[in-house]
Amino acid sequence: MKEKYNLFRKSLKLVWESTPGWTAANTVVSVLRSIFPFLLLLLLKKVIDVITSEASASGNITTILIPVAALALVWFIDEALADAAGFFSSKQAMKFEDHMYDLLHTKASETDLLNFEDPEYYDCLSRAKREATWRPNNILHNLVSLSRSLLSLLLITGLILSFHWLPAVILILANIPGIWLRLHYAGVLYDFKREQTTESRKAAYYNWLLTGDRPAREMRLFGLGKYFKSLFRESFLRQKEEELDILRKRVFIGLVSDLIKASAILVIVLFIASETINGTISLGSMAMFLLAFRQGMIYLKELLGSVADLYEDGLFIGDTFEFLDLQPVISGSGNVNPATLVKKIEVENLSFSYPGNGKKIIDNISFTLNKGEVLGIVGHNGAGKSTLVRLLARLYEADSGTIKYDGEDIRKLDPDEYRKQFSIVFQDFMLYNLSAGENIKLGWIDANDTGRMNSSAMKAGIHDLIKGLPAGYDTRIGNLFDDSRELSWGEWQKIAIARALYRVSPVLILDEPSSSLDADTEYEIFSRFREIVKERTTILISHRLNYISLADRIIVMENGRIAETGSHSDLMKIKGLYHSMFTKQASRFEL
């Protein structure tokens, strides 16, 4: 119970922080409405009694004008408050949803990149996305509903007790089976949905393969639609059939509960009718007590339903805070001077392995990268080249060993400030469906340097193409939205290169930067390579060894280790792994 209380407290704090004014207005109006059904019952009794006594005796309809007018006025106020409550609730829910999306997006963007290599993180994220934008607000709604129902129920129960204790007792006992049902199956459904998180993600993945733009080509070329439709349908139906089996059992027990309540209504109606026939109560009182009992059933159902919903909320809300409470492993508070590398970057005995994988992807690596040096890194696929880049940029935290930036251990530095020292063209670079100019400026989002943007595009060989677009740099690129222009994969890669060059940083890392470029553009870029990377410390990763030969020094990686290091000429002389790779690649182009 203490844990549930803490979760409710944290949830209500989130709701209040999102919009205190609208939350207060929604709560006050909702609770205020609880007294109006009671007033309507009293006024309805008054109208009926006046009709059956004074009005029928005198034949003068004016005697009922005042009670009828009062009834109409109270009804109008109740309806007006209901409309206001609906608006307040919608406004408050919108503000809260916006607040929660902000928290989710902030947490997702700040969490360690390594989490995205862990399936358990995806399960946690999936559950949080499913619940976070509405579940805490639902807790407030259920607490308000509980308060409103309780106050209305107390008023109605007091009214019923003024007649007889029996209807009040039956009212409570008839609803006990229903509340047990809700509480029991809330736990069952929670356990089921938590167990099905991975299966749900599988279904979502198959759905993306069938409907996404990137898989669309292979789906059609290889005729994979039927195969993935069957996988989606199998996964989807498996979840739904198991859930329906749980709901089927709940419906059956619910029918028993409804039968008990129907029997209670039968007994009460007969009891009140007999009291009316015997003259114990008036027709107005009979109508009031019958409606009071009916309203009491509704309020008790709402009250117990709110309790059951709160119990269910208490089960599910933990998933939201499980995600929001995630703390990054990568941290640090030390400052680093912006856009400077005075001497060198030192890597000492660095090792790293991915979660759940005992194999070391980086295995006890040591080397130095001097200021202004161009370092080439080569190796077969899986040698650890791209992983090393992520460690250098501190996107991953090493298992052991150190990386020093101008003699300072990077673990002591603020991660965000340290990463500003790097600009990277990733092998799997991003495609942003924004304008061409925005795509480049994303490399340095806080700057607005049109001259630098044009210069970066020229160096990447994409300036002329952009200027030829309908709106130049303001033309939206991609294929997701109207009025956009799609680019070839090679053109997208030029955009990614321009984005990296636009960023002001002392270290530039190019991870397979020419894999999709045409021969002419590739030649143009690498013929001006030294000019493009001028005054930057550069790491070049590429399988095109003729371009790697431009580097001042080359590291050859194999199975996560440094197998060889030296200049191109040095490595060719020792006739080791690099020599073998280079000569094999060169032989393919010999006539």
Coordinates of C-alpha atoms in Angstrom, one line a residue:
M1 CA 0.0 0.0 0.0
K2 CA 2.9 2.3 0.7
E3 CA 4.2 1.7 -2.8
K4 CA 0.8 2.4 -4.3
Y5 CA 0.5 5.6 -2.3
N6 CA 3.9 6.8 -3.5
L7 CA 3.0 6.1 -7.1
F8 CA -0.4 7.9 -6.8
R9 CA 1.4 10.9 -5.1
K10 CA 3.9 11.0 -7.9
S11 CA 1.2 10.7 -10.5
L12 CA -0.9 13.5 -9.0
K13 CA 2.2 15.7 -8.8
L14 CA 2.8 15.2 -12.6
V15 CA -0.8 16.1 -13.3
W16 CA -0.7 19.2 -11.1
E17 CA 2.7 20.3 -12.6
S18 CA 1.3 20.0 -16.1
T19 CA -1.5 22.6 -15.6
P20 CA -2.5 23.6 -12.0
G21 CA -5.2 26.0 -13.1
W22 CA -7.1 23.6 -15.3
T23 CA -6.6 20.7 -12.9
A24 CA -8.1 22.8 -10.1
A25 CA -11.0 24.0 -12.2
N26 CA -11.8 20.5 -13.4
T27 CA -11.7 19.0 -9.9
V28 CA -13.8 21.7 -8.3
V29 CA -16.5 21.6 -10.9
S30 CA -16.6 17.8 -11.0
V31 CA -17.0 17.5 -7.2
L32 CA -19.6 20.4 -7.1
R33 CA -21.8 18.5 -9.5
S34 CA -22.3 15.7 -7.0
I35 CA -25.0 17.6 -5.0
F36 CA -27.3 18.3 -8.0
P37 CA -28.8 14.8 -8.4
F38 CA -29.8 15.0 -4.7
L39 CA -31.4 18.4 -5.3
L40 CA -33.2 17.1 -8.4
L41 CA -34.7 14.2 -6.5
L42 CA -36.0 16.5 -3.7
L43 CA -37.5 18.9 -6.3
L44 CA -39.1 16.0 -8.3
K45 CA -40.8 14.8 -5.1
K46 CA -42.1 18.3 -4.4
V47 CA -43.5 18.6 -8.0
I48 CA -45.3 15.2 -7.8
D49 CA -46.7 15.9 -4.4
V50 CA -48.0 19.3 -5.4
I51 CA -49.5 17.8 -8.5
T52 CA -51.2 15.0 -6.6
S53 CA -52.4 17.2 -3.8
E54 CA -52.8 20.9 -4.2
A55 CA -53.0 21.1 -8.1
S56 CA -55.4 18.2 -8.5
A57 CA -57.6 19.5 -5.7
S58 CA -57.8 23.1 -7.0
G59 CA -57.4 22.5 -10.7
N60 CA -55.0 25.5 -10.7
I61 CA -51.8 24.7 -12.6
T62 CA -50.1 27.9 -11.4
T63 CA -49.5 26.2 -8.0
I64 CA -46.7 24.0 -9.6
L65 CA -44.9 26.8 -11.4
I66 CA -42.4 27.6 -8.6
P67 CA -41.3 24.0 -7.9
V68 CA -41.2 23.2 -11.7
A69 CA -39.2 26.4 -12.3
A70 CA -36.8 25.4 -9.5
L71 CA -36.5 21.9 -11.0
A72 CA -35.7 23.3 -14.4
L73 CA -33.2 25.8 -13.0
V74 CA -31.3 23.1 -11.0
W75 CA -31.4 20.9 -14.1
F76 CA -30.0 23.7 -16.3
I77 CA -27.2 24.4 -13.8
D78 CA -26.3 20.7 -13.6
E79 CA -26.2 20.5 -17.4
A80 CA -24.1 23.7 -17.7
L81 CA -21.6 22.4 -15.1
A82 CA -21.5 19.1 -17.0
D83 CA -20.6 21.0 -20.2
A84 CA -18.1 23.1 -18.4
A85 CA -16.6 20.0 -16.8
G86 CA -16.3 18.4 -20.2
F87 CA -14.4 21.3 -21.6
F88 CA -12.2 21.7 -18.5
S89 CA -11.4 18.0 -18.6
S90 CA -10.5 18.1 -22.3
K91 CA -8.3 21.2 -21.8
Q92 CA -6.6 19.7 -18.8
A93 CA -6.1 16.3 -20.5
M94 CA -4.5 18.1 -23.5
K95 CA -2.1 20.0 -21.3
F96 CA -1.2 16.9 -19.4
E97 CA -0.6 14.9 -22.6
D98 CA 1.7 17.6 -23.9
H99 CA 3.6 17.6 -20.6
M100 CA 4.0 13.8 -20.6
Y101 CA 5.1 13.6 -24.2
D102 CA 7.7 16.2 -23.3
L103 CA 8.9 14.1 -20.4
L104 CA 9.0 10.9 -22.5
H105 CA 10.8 12.6 -25.3
T106 CA 13.3 14.2 -23.0
K107 CA 14.0 10.9 -21.2
A108 CA 14.3 9.0 -24.5
S109 CA 16.7 11.5 -25.9
E110 CA 18.8 11.6 -22.8
T111 CA 19.0 7.9 -22.0
D112 CA 22.2 6.1 -22.9
L113 CA 22.6 5.0 -26.5
L114 CA 23.6 1.6 -25.3
N115 CA 20.0 1.0 -24.1
F116 CA 18.9 0.8 -27.7
E117 CA 21.0 -2.4 -27.9
D118 CA 18.9 -4.0 -25.1
P119 CA 15.5 -5.7 -25.8
E120 CA 14.5 -5.1 -22.1
Y121 CA 14.8 -1.3 -22.7
Y122 CA 12.5 -1.5 -25.7
D123 CA 9.9 -3.4 -23.5
C124 CA 10.2 -0.8 -20.8
L125 CA 9.8 2.1 -23.4
S126 CA 6.9 0.3 -25.1
R127 CA 5.0 0.0 -21.8
A128 CA 5.7 3.6 -20.8
K129 CA 4.5 4.9 -24.2
R130 CA 1.3 2.9 -23.8
E131 CA 0.5 4.3 -20.4
A132 CA 2.3 7.5 -19.7
T133 CA 0.2 10.0 -21.6
W134 CA -3.1 9.1 -19.9
R135 CA -2.6 6.8 -16.9
P136 CA -1.6 9.5 -14.3
N137 CA -4.4 11.7 -15.4
N138 CA -6.7 8.7 -15.1
I139 CA -5.7 8.5 -11.5
L140 CA -6.8 12.0 -10.9
H141 CA -10.0 11.4 -12.8
N142 CA -10.8 8.3 -10.7
L143 CA -10.0 10.1 -7.4
V144 CA -12.4 12.9 -8.4
S145 CA -15.0 10.4 -9.6
L146 CA -14.6 8.5 -6.3
S147 CA -15.0 11.7 -4.3
R148 CA -18.0 12.8 -6.4
S149 CA -19.7 9.3 -6.2
L150 CA -19.0 9.1 -2.4
L151 CA -20.6 12.5 -1.7
S152 CA -23.6 11.7 -3.9
L153 CA -23.9 8.2 -2.4
L154 CA -23.8 9.6 1.1
L155 CA -26.6 12.1 0.3
I156 CA -28.7 9.4 -1.4
T157 CA -28.1 6.9 1.3
G158 CA -29.2 9.4 3.9
L159 CA -32.3 10.0 1.9
I160 CA -33.0 6.2 1.6
L161 CA -32.4 5.7 5.3
S162 CA -35.0 8.3 6.1
F163 CA -37.4 5.8 4.6
H164 CA -36.1 2.4 5.7
W165 CA -32.7 0.7 6.4
L166 CA -33.4 -2.4 4.2
P167 CA -32.9 -0.7 0.8
A168 CA -29.7 0.8 2.0
V169 CA -28.3 -2.6 3.1
I170 CA -29.4 -4.3 -0.2
L171 CA -27.9 -1.4 -2.2
I172 CA -24.4 -2.2 -0.7
L173 CA -24.6 -6.0 -0.7
A174 CA -25.7 -6.2 -4.3
N175 CA -22.6 -4.5 -5.6
I176 CA -20.0 -6.5 -3.7
P177 CA -19.6 -9.3 -6.4
G178 CA -19.0 -6.6 -9.1
I179 CA -16.2 -4.9 -7.2
W180 CA -14.5 -8.3 -6.5
L181 CA -14.8 -9.0 -10.2
R182 CA -13.1 -5.7 -11.2
L183 CA -10.2 -6.1 -8.7
H184 CA -9.5 -9.7 -9.6
Y185 CA -9.4 -9.2 -13.4
A186 CA -7.5 -6.0 -13.2
G187 CA -4.6 -8.0 -11.8
V188 CA -5.1 -10.7 -14.4
L189 CA -5.1 -8.3 -17.3
Y190 CA -2.1 -6.4 -16.0
D191 CA 0.0 -9.6 -15.8
F192 CA -1.2 -10.6 -19.3
K193 CA -0.3 -7.3 -20.9
R194 CA 3.1 -7.1 -19.2
E195 CA 3.9 -10.7 -20.4
Q196 CA 2.8 -9.8 -23.9
T197 CA 5.0 -6.7 -24.3
T198 CA 7.6 -8.4 -26.5
E199 CA 4.9 -10.1 -28.6
S200 CA 3.2 -6.8 -29.1
R201 CA 6.4 -5.3 -30.3
K202 CA 6.8 -8.1 -32.7
A203 CA 3.4 -7.5 -34.2
A204 CA 4.2 -3.7 -34.5
Y205 CA 7.5 -4.6 -36.2
Y206 CA 5.8 -6.9 -38.8
N207 CA 3.2 -4.1 -39.3
W208 CA 6.0 -1.6 -40.0
L209 CA 7.6 -4.0 -42.5
L210 CA 4.3 -4.3 -44.4
T211 CA 3.5 -0.6 -44.3
G212 CA 6.8 1.3 -44.0
D213 CA 8.6 3.0 -46.9
R214 CA 12.0 1.6 -46.4
P215 CA 11.0 -2.1 -46.5
A216 CA 8.6 -1.5 -49.4
R217 CA 11.1 -2.2 -52.2
E218 CA 12.2 -5.6 -50.9
M219 CA 8.6 -6.5 -49.9
R220 CA 7.6 -6.2 -53.6
L221 CA 10.8 -7.5 -55.2
F222 CA 11.0 -10.7 -53.2
G223 CA 7.2 -11.1 -52.8
L224 CA 7.4 -11.0 -49.0
G225 CA 4.0 -9.5 -48.3
K226 CA 2.1 -12.8 -47.8
Y227 CA 4.9 -14.1 -45.5
F228 CA 5.0 -11.1 -43.2
K229 CA 1.1 -10.9 -43.3
S230 CA 1.0 -14.4 -41.9
L231 CA 3.6 -13.5 -39.2
F232 CA 1.7 -10.4 -38.2
R233 CA -1.6 -12.2 -38.1
E234 CA -0.2 -15.1 -36.1
S235 CA 1.3 -12.7 -33.5
F236 CA -1.7 -10.3 -33.4
L237 CA -4.3 -13.1 -33.1
R238 CA -2.3 -14.9 -30.4
Q239 CA -2.4 -11.8 -28.2
K240 CA -6.0 -11.0 -28.9
E241 CA -7.4 -14.5 -28.5
E242 CA -5.7 -14.9 -25.1
E243 CA -7.0 -11.5 -24.0
L244 CA -10.5 -12.3 -25.2
D245 CA -10.4 -15.6 -23.2
I246 CA -9.8 -13.5 -20.1
L247 CA -12.5 -11.1 -21.0
R248 CA -14.9 -14.0 -21.7
K249 CA -14.5 -15.3 -18.2
R250 CA -15.0 -11.8 -16.8
V251 CA -18.2 -11.4 -18.8
F252 CA -19.6 -14.7 -17.5
I253 CA -19.0 -13.8 -13.9
G254 CA -20.3 -10.3 -14.6
L255 CA -23.6 -11.8 -15.7
V256 CA -23.9 -13.4 -12.3
S257 CA -23.2 -10.1 -10.7
D258 CA -25.8 -8.3 -12.8
L259 CA -28.4 -11.0 -11.9
I260 CA -27.8 -10.3 -8.2
K261 CA -28.3 -6.6 -8.8
A262 CA -31.5 -7.2 -10.8
S263 CA -32.8 -9.3 -8.0
A264 CA -32.1 -6.5 -5.6
I265 CA -34.0 -4.0 -7.7
L266 CA -37.0 -6.4 -7.9
V267 CA -37.1 -6.8 -4.1
I268 CA -36.8 -3.0 -3.5
V269 CA -39.4 -2.0 -6.1
L270 CA -41.9 -4.5 -4.6
F271 CA -41.1 -3.2 -1.1
I272 CA -41.5 0.5 -2.0
A273 CA -44.7 -0.3 -4.0
S274 CA -46.3 -2.1 -1.1
E275 CA -45.5 0.8 1.2
T276 CA -47.1 3.2 -1.2
I277 CA -50.2 1.0 -1.6
N278 CA -50.5 0.8 2.2
G279 CA -50.4 4.7 2.3
T280 CA -47.1 4.8 4.3
I281 CA -45.6 7.1 1.7
S282 CA -46.9 9.4 -1.0
L283 CA -46.6 9.0 -4.7
G284 CA -43.9 11.7 -4.7
S285 CA -42.0 9.9 -2.1
M286 CA -42.4 6.6 -4.0
A287 CA -41.0 8.2 -7.1
M288 CA -38.2 9.8 -5.2
F289 CA -37.2 6.6 -3.3
L290 CA -37.3 4.5 -6.5
L291 CA -35.1 7.0 -8.3
A292 CA -32.9 7.4 -5.3
F293 CA -32.3 3.7 -5.1
R294 CA -31.6 3.6 -8.8
Q295 CA -29.2 6.5 -8.5
G296 CA -27.7 4.9 -5.5
M297 CA -27.0 1.8 -7.5
I298 CA -25.3 4.0 -10.1
Y299 CA -23.2 5.9 -7.6
L300 CA -22.2 2.8 -5.7
K301 CA -21.2 1.2 -9.0
E302 CA -19.2 4.3 -10.0
L303 CA -17.6 4.4 -6.5
L304 CA -16.6 0.8 -6.6
G305 CA -15.6 1.1 -10.2
S306 CA -13.3 4.1 -9.3
V307 CA -11.7 2.0 -6.5
A308 CA -11.2 -0.9 -9.0
D309 CA -9.8 1.6 -11.6
L310 CA -7.4 3.0 -9.0
Y311 CA -6.3 -0.5 -8.2
E312 CA -5.7 -1.1 -11.9
D313 CA -3.9 2.3 -12.3
G314 CA -1.7 1.4 -9.4
L315 CA -0.6 -1.8 -11.3
F316 CA 0.1 0.0 -14.6
I317 CA 1.5 3.3 -13.5
G318 CA 4.6 1.6 -12.2
D319 CA 5.6 1.0 -15.9
T320 CA 5.6 4.7 -16.5
F321 CA 7.8 5.6 -13.6
E322 CA 10.1 2.6 -14.3
F323 CA 11.0 4.4 -17.6
L324 CA 11.0 8.0 -16.2
D325 CA 13.2 7.0 -13.3
L326 CA 15.9 5.5 -15.6
Q327 CA 19.2 7.2 -14.9
P328 CA 22.0 7.5 -17.5
V329 CA 25.2 5.6 -16.8
I330 CA 27.2 8.2 -18.8
S331 CA 27.6 11.2 -16.6
G332 CA 30.1 13.9 -15.6
S333 CA 30.2 17.5 -14.6
G334 CA 33.7 18.8 -15.7
N335 CA 33.8 21.5 -18.3
V336 CA 35.6 21.3 -21.6
N337 CA 36.5 24.2 -23.7
P338 CA 34.3 24.5 -26.8
A339 CA 35.7 23.5 -30.2
T340 CA 39.3 23.0 -29.0
L341 CA 41.8 20.2 -29.1
V342 CA 45.1 21.5 -27.9
K343 CA 47.3 18.4 -28.1
K344 CA 45.8 14.9 -28.5
I345 CA 43.3 12.2 -27.7
E346 CA 44.7 9.2 -25.9
V347 CA 43.1 5.7 -25.8
E348 CA 44.5 3.4 -23.1
N349 CA 43.6 -0.3 -22.7
L350 CA 40.1 0.2 -23.9
S351 CA 37.6 -2.7 -23.8
F352 CA 33.9 -3.0 -24.5
S353 CA 31.2 -5.6 -25.1
Y354 CA 27.5 -5.2 -25.8
P355 CA 24.9 -6.2 -23.1
G356 CA 24.2 -9.9 -23.1
N357 CA 27.2 -10.6 -25.3
G358 CA 30.3 -11.9 -23.5
K359 CA 32.5 -11.4 -26.6
K360 CA 34.6 -8.2 -26.4
I361 CA 33.9 -6.1 -29.5
I362 CA 36.8 -3.8 -28.4
D363 CA 39.6 -5.7 -26.7
N364 CA 42.4 -3.8 -24.9
I365 CA 43.0 -1.1 -27.5
S366 CA 45.5 1.7 -27.0
F367 CA 46.5 4.5 -29.4
T368 CA 47.0 8.2 -29.7
L369 CA 45.4 10.7 -32.0
N370 CA 47.4 13.9 -32.3
K371 CA 45.9 17.3 -33.1
G372 CA 45.5 17.9 -36.8
E373 CA 46.3 14.3 -37.7
V374 CA 44.3 12.3 -40.2
L375 CA 43.9 8.7 -38.8
G376 CA 42.6 6.0 -41.0
I377 CA 40.9 2.9 -39.5
V378 CA 40.4 -0.3 -41.6
G379 CA 39.3 -3.8 -40.9
H380 CA 36.9 -6.5 -41.9
N381 CA 33.2 -6.2 -41.1
G382 CA 32.7 -6.7 -37.4
A383 CA 36.2 -5.7 -36.4
G384 CA 34.9 -3.0 -34.1
K385 CA 35.5 0.1 -36.1
S386 CA 32.1 1.8 -35.7
T387 CA 31.9 0.7 -32.1
L388 CA 35.3 2.4 -31.5
V389 CA 33.9 5.7 -33.0
R390 CA 30.9 5.6 -30.6
L391 CA 33.3 5.1 -27.6
L392 CA 35.4 8.0 -28.7
A393 CA 32.4 10.3 -28.9
R394 CA 31.2 8.9 -25.6
L395 CA 28.0 7.6 -27.0
Y396 CA 28.9 4.3 -25.2
E397 CA 30.8 3.9 -21.9
A398 CA 33.7 1.6 -22.0
D399 CA 33.8 -1.5 -19.8
S400 CA 37.4 -0.8 -18.9
G401 CA 40.3 1.5 -19.9
T402 CA 40.3 5.2 -20.4
I403 CA 40.0 7.8 -23.1
K404 CA 41.8 11.1 -22.4
Y405 CA 41.0 14.4 -24.2
D406 CA 44.0 16.7 -23.8
G407 CA 45.0 14.7 -20.8
E408 CA 41.5 14.8 -19.1
D409 CA 39.7 11.5 -18.5
I410 CA 36.4 12.0 -20.5
R411 CA 34.4 10.3 -17.7
K412 CA 35.0 13.5 -15.7
L413 CA 33.6 15.7 -18.4
D414 CA 30.0 16.7 -19.1
P415 CA 28.9 14.3 -21.8
D416 CA 26.9 16.9 -23.8
E417 CA 29.8 19.4 -23.8
Y418 CA 32.3 16.7 -24.7
R419 CA 30.2 15.5 -27.6
K420 CA 30.3 19.0 -29.1
Q421 CA 33.9 18.4 -29.9
F422 CA 32.9 15.8 -32.5
S423 CA 31.2 15.9 -35.8
I424 CA 30.4 12.5 -37.3
V425 CA 29.1 11.1 -40.6
F426 CA 27.7 7.8 -39.3
Q427 CA 27.6 4.8 -41.6
D428 CA 23.8 4.6 -41.0
F429 CA 23.2 8.3 -41.3
M430 CA 19.8 9.8 -40.7
L431 CA 17.3 11.1 -43.4
Y432 CA 15.3 14.0 -42.1
N433 CA 12.1 14.9 -44.0
L434 CA 12.7 18.6 -43.5
S435 CA 14.0 21.3 -45.9
A436 CA 17.5 20.8 -47.4
G437 CA 18.8 23.8 -45.4
E438 CA 17.4 22.4 -42.2
N439 CA 19.0 19.0 -42.9
I440 CA 22.4 20.7 -43.0
K441 CA 21.8 23.0 -40.1
L442 CA 20.8 20.1 -37.8
G443 CA 24.6 19.5 -37.5
W444 CA 24.8 22.7 -35.4
I445 CA 21.2 23.5 -34.4
D446 CA 22.0 26.5 -32.3
A447 CA 23.8 28.3 -35.2
N448 CA 22.2 30.1 -38.1
D449 CA 25.1 30.7 -40.5
T450 CA 23.9 30.7 -44.1
G451 CA 27.4 31.3 -45.5
R452 CA 28.7 28.2 -43.6
M453 CA 25.7 26.2 -44.8
N454 CA 26.5 27.0 -48.4
S455 CA 30.2 26.3 -48.0
S456 CA 29.5 23.0 -46.3
A457 CA 27.2 22.0 -49.2
M458 CA 29.8 23.0 -51.8
K459 CA 32.5 20.9 -50.1
A460 CA 30.1 17.9 -50.0
G461 CA 29.2 18.4 -53.7
I462 CA 25.5 19.0 -53.1
H463 CA 25.2 22.8 -53.4
D464 CA 24.3 22.9 -57.1
L465 CA 21.6 20.3 -56.8
I466 CA 20.0 22.1 -53.8
K467 CA 20.0 25.4 -55.7
G468 CA 18.2 23.7 -58.6
L469 CA 15.4 22.6 -56.3
P470 CA 12.0 24.5 -56.6
A471 CA 12.6 26.5 -53.5
G472 CA 16.4 26.0 -53.2
Y473 CA 17.5 25.4 -49.6
D474 CA 13.9 25.8 -48.4
T475 CA 12.7 22.8 -50.4
R476 CA 11.5 20.0 -48.2
I477 CA 13.2 16.7 -49.1
G478 CA 12.0 13.1 -48.6
N479 CA 8.8 11.5 -49.6
L480 CA 6.6 11.6 -46.4
F481 CA 4.9 15.0 -47.0
D482 CA 3.4 17.0 -49.9
D483 CA 5.5 19.5 -51.9
S484 CA 8.7 17.6 -51.2
R485 CA 11.5 16.2 -53.5
E486 CA 13.0 12.8 -53.0
L487 CA 16.8 12.4 -53.3
S488 CA 18.8 9.4 -54.3
W489 CA 20.7 7.6 -51.6
G490 CA 24.0 9.1 -52.7
E491 CA 22.5 12.6 -52.6
W492 CA 21.3 11.9 -49.1
Q493 CA 24.8 10.9 -48.1
K494 CA 26.1 14.2 -49.5
I495 CA 23.6 16.0 -47.3
A496 CA 24.9 14.0 -44.3
I497 CA 28.5 15.0 -45.1
A498 CA 27.4 18.7 -45.4
R499 CA 25.7 18.4 -42.1
A500 CA 28.9 17.1 -40.4
L501 CA 31.0 19.8 -42.1
Y502 CA 28.6 22.5 -40.9
R503 CA 29.2 21.7 -37.3
V504 CA 32.1 23.6 -35.7
S505 CA 34.1 20.9 -34.0
P506 CA 37.8 20.1 -33.7
V507 CA 37.4 16.4 -34.4
L508 CA 35.7 15.1 -37.6
I509 CA 34.9 11.4 -38.0
L510 CA 33.9 10.0 -41.3
D511 CA 32.5 6.4 -41.1
E512 CA 32.2 5.1 -44.7
P513 CA 31.4 8.6 -46.0
S514 CA 31.4 7.6 -49.7
S515 CA 29.6 4.2 -49.7
S516 CA 26.7 5.6 -51.7
L517 CA 28.5 8.3 -53.7
D518 CA 28.9 8.1 -57.5
A519 CA 32.5 7.7 -58.8
D520 CA 32.8 11.4 -59.9
T521 CA 31.6 12.8 -56.6
E522 CA 33.7 10.4 -54.6
Y523 CA 36.8 11.4 -56.7
E524 CA 36.0 15.1 -56.3
I525 CA 35.6 14.9 -52.5
F526 CA 38.8 12.8 -51.9
S527 CA 40.9 14.8 -54.4
R528 CA 40.1 17.8 -52.1
F529 CA 40.2 15.7 -48.9
R530 CA 42.9 17.7 -47.2
E531 CA 41.2 21.0 -48.0
I532 CA 37.9 19.7 -46.7
V533 CA 39.3 18.5 -43.4
K534 CA 41.7 21.4 -43.0
E535 CA 42.5 22.3 -39.4
R536 CA 40.5 19.4 -38.1
T537 CA 41.7 16.2 -36.4
T538 CA 40.1 13.5 -38.5
I539 CA 39.3 9.8 -38.3
L540 CA 38.5 8.2 -41.7
I541 CA 36.9 4.7 -41.7
S542 CA 36.5 3.2 -45.1
H543 CA 36.7 0.0 -47.1
R544 CA 38.1 2.0 -50.0
L545 CA 41.7 1.5 -49.1
N546 CA 43.0 3.8 -51.9
Y547 CA 41.4 6.7 -50.0
I548 CA 42.6 5.4 -46.6
S549 CA 46.1 5.7 -48.0
L550 CA 45.6 9.5 -47.8
A551 CA 45.7 9.2 -43.9
D552 CA 48.9 10.2 -42.0
R553 CA 48.6 7.0 -40.0
I554 CA 46.5 3.9 -40.4
I555 CA 45.2 1.5 -37.7
V556 CA 44.3 -2.0 -38.9
M557 CA 41.7 -3.7 -36.6
E558 CA 41.0 -7.4 -36.4
N559 CA 38.6 -9.1 -33.9
G560 CA 38.4 -5.9 -31.7
R561 CA 42.2 -5.5 -31.5
I562 CA 44.8 -3.4 -33.2
A563 CA 46.6 -5.8 -35.6
E564 CA 48.9 -3.3 -37.3
T565 CA 49.6 0.5 -37.3
G566 CA 51.6 2.8 -39.4
S567 CA 51.5 4.9 -42.6
H568 CA 50.4 3.4 -45.9
S569 CA 54.0 2.9 -47.1
D570 CA 55.0 1.3 -43.7
L571 CA 52.1 -1.1 -43.8
M572 CA 52.8 -2.1 -47.4
K573 CA 56.4 -2.8 -46.6
I574 CA 55.7 -5.3 -43.7
K575 CA 53.3 -7.2 -46.0
G576 CA 50.8 -8.0 -43.3
L577 CA 47.0 -7.9 -43.1
Y578 CA 46.8 -4.4 -44.6
H579 CA 49.0 -5.3 -47.6
S580 CA 46.9 -8.4 -48.2
M581 CA 43.6 -6.3 -48.1
F582 CA 45.0 -3.5 -50.3
T583 CA 46.5 -5.8 -53.0
K584 CA 43.3 -7.9 -53.2
Q585 CA 41.2 -4.8 -53.6
A586 CA 43.6 -3.2 -56.1
S587 CA 43.7 -6.4 -58.2
R588 CA 40.0 -6.1 -58.9
F589 CA 40.6 -2.9 -60.9
E590 CA 43.5 -4.3 -63.0
L591 CA 42.8 -5.0 -66.6

